[in-house]
GROMACS .gro file of C-alpha atoms in nm:
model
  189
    1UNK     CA    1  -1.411   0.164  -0.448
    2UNK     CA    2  -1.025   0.149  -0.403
    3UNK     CA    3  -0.840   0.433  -0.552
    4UNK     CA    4  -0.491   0.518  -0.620
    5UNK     CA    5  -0.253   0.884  -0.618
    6UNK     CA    6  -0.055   0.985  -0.928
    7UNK     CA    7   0.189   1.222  -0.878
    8UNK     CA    8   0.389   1.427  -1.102
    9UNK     CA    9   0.735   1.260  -1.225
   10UNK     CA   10   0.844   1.533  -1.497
   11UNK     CA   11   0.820   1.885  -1.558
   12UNK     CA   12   0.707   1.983  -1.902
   13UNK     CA   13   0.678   2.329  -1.827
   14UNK     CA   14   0.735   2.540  -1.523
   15UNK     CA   15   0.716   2.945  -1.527
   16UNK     CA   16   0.704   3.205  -1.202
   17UNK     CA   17   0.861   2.963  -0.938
   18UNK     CA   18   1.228   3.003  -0.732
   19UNK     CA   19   1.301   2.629  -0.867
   20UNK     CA   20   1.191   2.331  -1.052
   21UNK     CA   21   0.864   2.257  -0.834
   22UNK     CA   22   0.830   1.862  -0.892
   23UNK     CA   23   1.129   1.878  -0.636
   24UNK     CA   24   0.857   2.020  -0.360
   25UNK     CA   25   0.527   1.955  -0.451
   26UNK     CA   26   0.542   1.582  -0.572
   27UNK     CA   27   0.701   1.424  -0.305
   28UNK     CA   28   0.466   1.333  -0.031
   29UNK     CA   29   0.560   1.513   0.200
   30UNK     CA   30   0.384   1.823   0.309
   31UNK     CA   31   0.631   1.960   0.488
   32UNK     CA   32   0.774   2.143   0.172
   33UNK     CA   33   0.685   2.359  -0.030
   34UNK     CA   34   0.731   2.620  -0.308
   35UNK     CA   35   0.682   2.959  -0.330
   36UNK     CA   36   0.513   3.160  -0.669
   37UNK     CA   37   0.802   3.416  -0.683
   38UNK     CA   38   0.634   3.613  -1.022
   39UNK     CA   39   0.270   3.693  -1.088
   40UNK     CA   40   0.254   3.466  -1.459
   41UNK     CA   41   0.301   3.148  -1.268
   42UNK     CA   42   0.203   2.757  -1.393
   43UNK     CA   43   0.348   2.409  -1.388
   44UNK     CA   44   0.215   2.116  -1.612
   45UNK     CA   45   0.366   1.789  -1.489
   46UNK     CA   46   0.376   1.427  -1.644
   47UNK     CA   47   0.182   1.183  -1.434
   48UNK     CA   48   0.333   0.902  -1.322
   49UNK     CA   49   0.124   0.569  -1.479
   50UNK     CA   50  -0.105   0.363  -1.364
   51UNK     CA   51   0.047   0.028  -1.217
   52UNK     CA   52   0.052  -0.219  -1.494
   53UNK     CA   53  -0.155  -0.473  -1.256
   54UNK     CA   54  -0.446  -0.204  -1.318
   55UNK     CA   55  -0.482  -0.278  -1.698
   56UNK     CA   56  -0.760  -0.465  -1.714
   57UNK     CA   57  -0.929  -0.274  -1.422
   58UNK     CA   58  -1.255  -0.019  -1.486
   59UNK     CA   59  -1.154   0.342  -1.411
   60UNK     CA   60  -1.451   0.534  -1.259
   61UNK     CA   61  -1.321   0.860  -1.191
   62UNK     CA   62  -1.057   1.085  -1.088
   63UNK     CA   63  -0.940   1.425  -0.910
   64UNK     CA   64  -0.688   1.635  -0.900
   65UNK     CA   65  -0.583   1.756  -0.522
   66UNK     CA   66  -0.354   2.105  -0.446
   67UNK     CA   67  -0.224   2.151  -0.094
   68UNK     CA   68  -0.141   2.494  -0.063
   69UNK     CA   69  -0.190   2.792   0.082
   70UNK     CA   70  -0.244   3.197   0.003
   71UNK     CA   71   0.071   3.364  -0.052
   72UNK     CA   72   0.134   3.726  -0.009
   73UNK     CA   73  -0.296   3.899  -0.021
   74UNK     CA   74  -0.412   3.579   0.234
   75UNK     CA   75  -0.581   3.423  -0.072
   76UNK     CA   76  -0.512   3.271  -0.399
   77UNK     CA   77  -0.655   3.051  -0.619
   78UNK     CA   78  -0.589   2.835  -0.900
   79UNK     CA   79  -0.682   2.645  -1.184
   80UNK     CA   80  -0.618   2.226  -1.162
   81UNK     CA   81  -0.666   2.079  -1.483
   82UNK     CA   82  -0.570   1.742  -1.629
   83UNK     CA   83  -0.409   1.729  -2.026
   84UNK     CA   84  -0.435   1.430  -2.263
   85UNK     CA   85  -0.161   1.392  -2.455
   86UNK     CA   86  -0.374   1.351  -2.803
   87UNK     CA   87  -0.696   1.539  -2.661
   88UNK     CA   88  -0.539   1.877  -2.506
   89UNK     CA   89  -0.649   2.008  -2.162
   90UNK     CA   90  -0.951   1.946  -1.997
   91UNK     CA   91  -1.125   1.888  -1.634
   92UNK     CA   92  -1.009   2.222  -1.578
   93UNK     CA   93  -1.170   2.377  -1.227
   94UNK     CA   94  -1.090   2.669  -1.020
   95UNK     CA   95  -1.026   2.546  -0.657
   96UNK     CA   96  -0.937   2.864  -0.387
   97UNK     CA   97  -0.739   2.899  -0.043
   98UNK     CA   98  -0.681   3.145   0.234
   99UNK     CA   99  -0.384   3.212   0.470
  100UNK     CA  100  -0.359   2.852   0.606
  101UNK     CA  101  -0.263   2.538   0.464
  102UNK     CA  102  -0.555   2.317   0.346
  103UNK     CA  103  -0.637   2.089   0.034
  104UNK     CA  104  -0.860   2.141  -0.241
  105UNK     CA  105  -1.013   1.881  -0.474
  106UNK     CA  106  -1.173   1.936  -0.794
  107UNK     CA  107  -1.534   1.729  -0.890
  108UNK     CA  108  -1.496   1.386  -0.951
  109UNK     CA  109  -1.479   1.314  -1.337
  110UNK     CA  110  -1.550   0.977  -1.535
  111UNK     CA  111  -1.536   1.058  -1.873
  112UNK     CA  112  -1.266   1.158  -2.170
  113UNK     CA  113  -1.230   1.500  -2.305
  114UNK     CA  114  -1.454   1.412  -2.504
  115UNK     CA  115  -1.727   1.404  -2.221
  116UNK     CA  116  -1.858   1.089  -2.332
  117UNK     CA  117  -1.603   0.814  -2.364
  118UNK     CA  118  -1.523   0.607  -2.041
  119UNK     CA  119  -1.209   0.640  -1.879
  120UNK     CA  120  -0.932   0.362  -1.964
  121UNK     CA  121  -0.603   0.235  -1.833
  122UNK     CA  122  -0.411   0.403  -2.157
  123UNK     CA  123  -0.575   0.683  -2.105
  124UNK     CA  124  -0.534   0.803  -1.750
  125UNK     CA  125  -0.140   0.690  -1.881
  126UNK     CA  126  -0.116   0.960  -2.150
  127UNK     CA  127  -0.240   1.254  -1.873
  128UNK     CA  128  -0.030   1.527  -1.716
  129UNK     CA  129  -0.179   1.751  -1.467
  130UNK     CA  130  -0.170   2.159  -1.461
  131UNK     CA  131  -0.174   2.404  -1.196
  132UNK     CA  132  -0.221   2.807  -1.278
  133UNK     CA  133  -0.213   2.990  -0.971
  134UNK     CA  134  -0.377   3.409  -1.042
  135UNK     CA  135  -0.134   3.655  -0.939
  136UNK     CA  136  -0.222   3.694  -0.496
  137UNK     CA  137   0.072   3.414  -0.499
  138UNK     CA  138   0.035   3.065  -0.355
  139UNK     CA  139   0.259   2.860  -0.186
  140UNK     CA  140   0.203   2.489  -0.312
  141UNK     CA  141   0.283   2.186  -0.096
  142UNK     CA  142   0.130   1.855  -0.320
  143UNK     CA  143   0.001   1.817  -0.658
  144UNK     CA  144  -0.158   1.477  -0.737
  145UNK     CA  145  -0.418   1.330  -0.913
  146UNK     CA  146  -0.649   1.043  -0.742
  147UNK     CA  147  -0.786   0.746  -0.944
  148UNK     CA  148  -1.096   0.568  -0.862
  149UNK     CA  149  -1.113   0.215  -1.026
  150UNK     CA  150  -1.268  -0.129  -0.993
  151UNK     CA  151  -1.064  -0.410  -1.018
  152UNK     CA  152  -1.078  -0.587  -1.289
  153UNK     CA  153  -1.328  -0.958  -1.226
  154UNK     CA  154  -1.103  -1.238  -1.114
  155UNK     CA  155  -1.154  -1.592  -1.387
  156UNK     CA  156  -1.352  -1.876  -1.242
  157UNK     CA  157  -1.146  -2.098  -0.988
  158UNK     CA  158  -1.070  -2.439  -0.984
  159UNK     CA  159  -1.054  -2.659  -0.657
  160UNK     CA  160  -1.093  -2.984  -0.826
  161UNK     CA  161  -1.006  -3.162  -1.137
  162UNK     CA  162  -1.258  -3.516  -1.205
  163UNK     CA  163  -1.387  -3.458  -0.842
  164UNK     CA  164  -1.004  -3.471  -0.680
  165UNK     CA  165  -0.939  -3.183  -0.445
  166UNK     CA  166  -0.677  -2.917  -0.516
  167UNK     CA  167  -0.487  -2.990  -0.226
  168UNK     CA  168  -0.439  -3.380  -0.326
  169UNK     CA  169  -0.329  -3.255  -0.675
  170UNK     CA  170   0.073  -3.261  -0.695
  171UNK     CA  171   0.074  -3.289  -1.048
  172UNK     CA  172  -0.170  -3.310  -1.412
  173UNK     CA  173   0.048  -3.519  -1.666
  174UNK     CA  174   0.399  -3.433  -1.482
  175UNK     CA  175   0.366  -3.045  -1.458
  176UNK     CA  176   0.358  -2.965  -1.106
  177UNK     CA  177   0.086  -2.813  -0.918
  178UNK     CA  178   0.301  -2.489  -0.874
  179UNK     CA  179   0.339  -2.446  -1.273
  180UNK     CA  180   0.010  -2.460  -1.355
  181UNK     CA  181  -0.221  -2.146  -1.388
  182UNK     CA  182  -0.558  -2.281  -1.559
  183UNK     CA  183  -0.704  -2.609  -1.655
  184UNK     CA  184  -0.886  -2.581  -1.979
  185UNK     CA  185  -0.893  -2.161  -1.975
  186UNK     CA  186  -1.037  -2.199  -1.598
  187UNK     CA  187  -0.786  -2.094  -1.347
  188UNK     CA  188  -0.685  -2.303  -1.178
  189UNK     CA  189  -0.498  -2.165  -0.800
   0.00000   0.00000   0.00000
């Protein structure tokens, strides 16, 4: 199944860090990073959407990923969760590290908040993500969320119209072959 990362854009809350972490820990690049600096210490980020050619697509699961590493006691752990906009936090799961850098995933999830309703496009869209490190101190070098989807079926295709091939078809009643999309709600390519 293909999947895609969604990483944080916006900070809607950030407490027991040096700086604003988005600047560090949603950039792709693991070679920076941000330090806990207090022992109360969280950051809830907005995710950035889902491209828009994903709409009609199935969404099967997702994760949420930390790179990071122990901070000050060798160790630390933290809790990942994912919040609905409408439905509060949820998927929360406690995911650990020692004294080197390494990533931690949480269990695949398919489901809502709700633990029963499916996964949608406009869902995954209303999510931000959460990380709530205990008080050993981490130093965090990615947040991001990964979706796992199915694209969504492709419409029947047309390669000929009253047994003429597509590729001897410059134009049906002056529109050229370019302009048109379907013939009769088929596509047409």
């Amino acid at each position: 199944m293909p999947t895609v990362v969604l990483r944080p854009t916006s900070t809607t809350s950030a407490t027991g860090w040096p700086s604003n972490p988005i600047v560090a820990a949603s950039d792709d690049d693991e070679t920076t990073s941000i330090i806990q600096n207090q022992v109360s210490c969280d950051w809830t980020a907005v995710l950035e959407d889902l491209d828009s050619g994903l709409s009609g697509a199935t969404i099967n699961s997702f994760t949420i990923s930390a790179i990071a590493k122990g901070g000050r006691a060798g160790a630390a752990s933290a809790d990942l969760s994912l919040l609905h906009s409408t439905d509060g936090i949820f998927a929360t799961e406690t995911e650990s590290w020692g004294g080197s850098k390494t990533t931690q995933t949480t269990s695949s999830r398919t489901t809502q908040q709700d633990g029963s309703s499916a996964l949608t496009f406009a869902y995954i869209n209303n999510c931000s993500v959460k990380i709530d490190p205990n008080n050993q101190g981490i130093t965090l070098f990615e947040l991001f969320v990964t979706i796992d989807y199915t694209a969504a079926a492709a419409g029947a295709t047309v390669h000929s119209v009253n047994t003429v091939a597509e590729a001897n078809i410059a134009a049906i009643k002056g529109v050229a072959h370019a302009n048109i999309a379907e013939v009769n709600t088929v596509t047409f390519d």
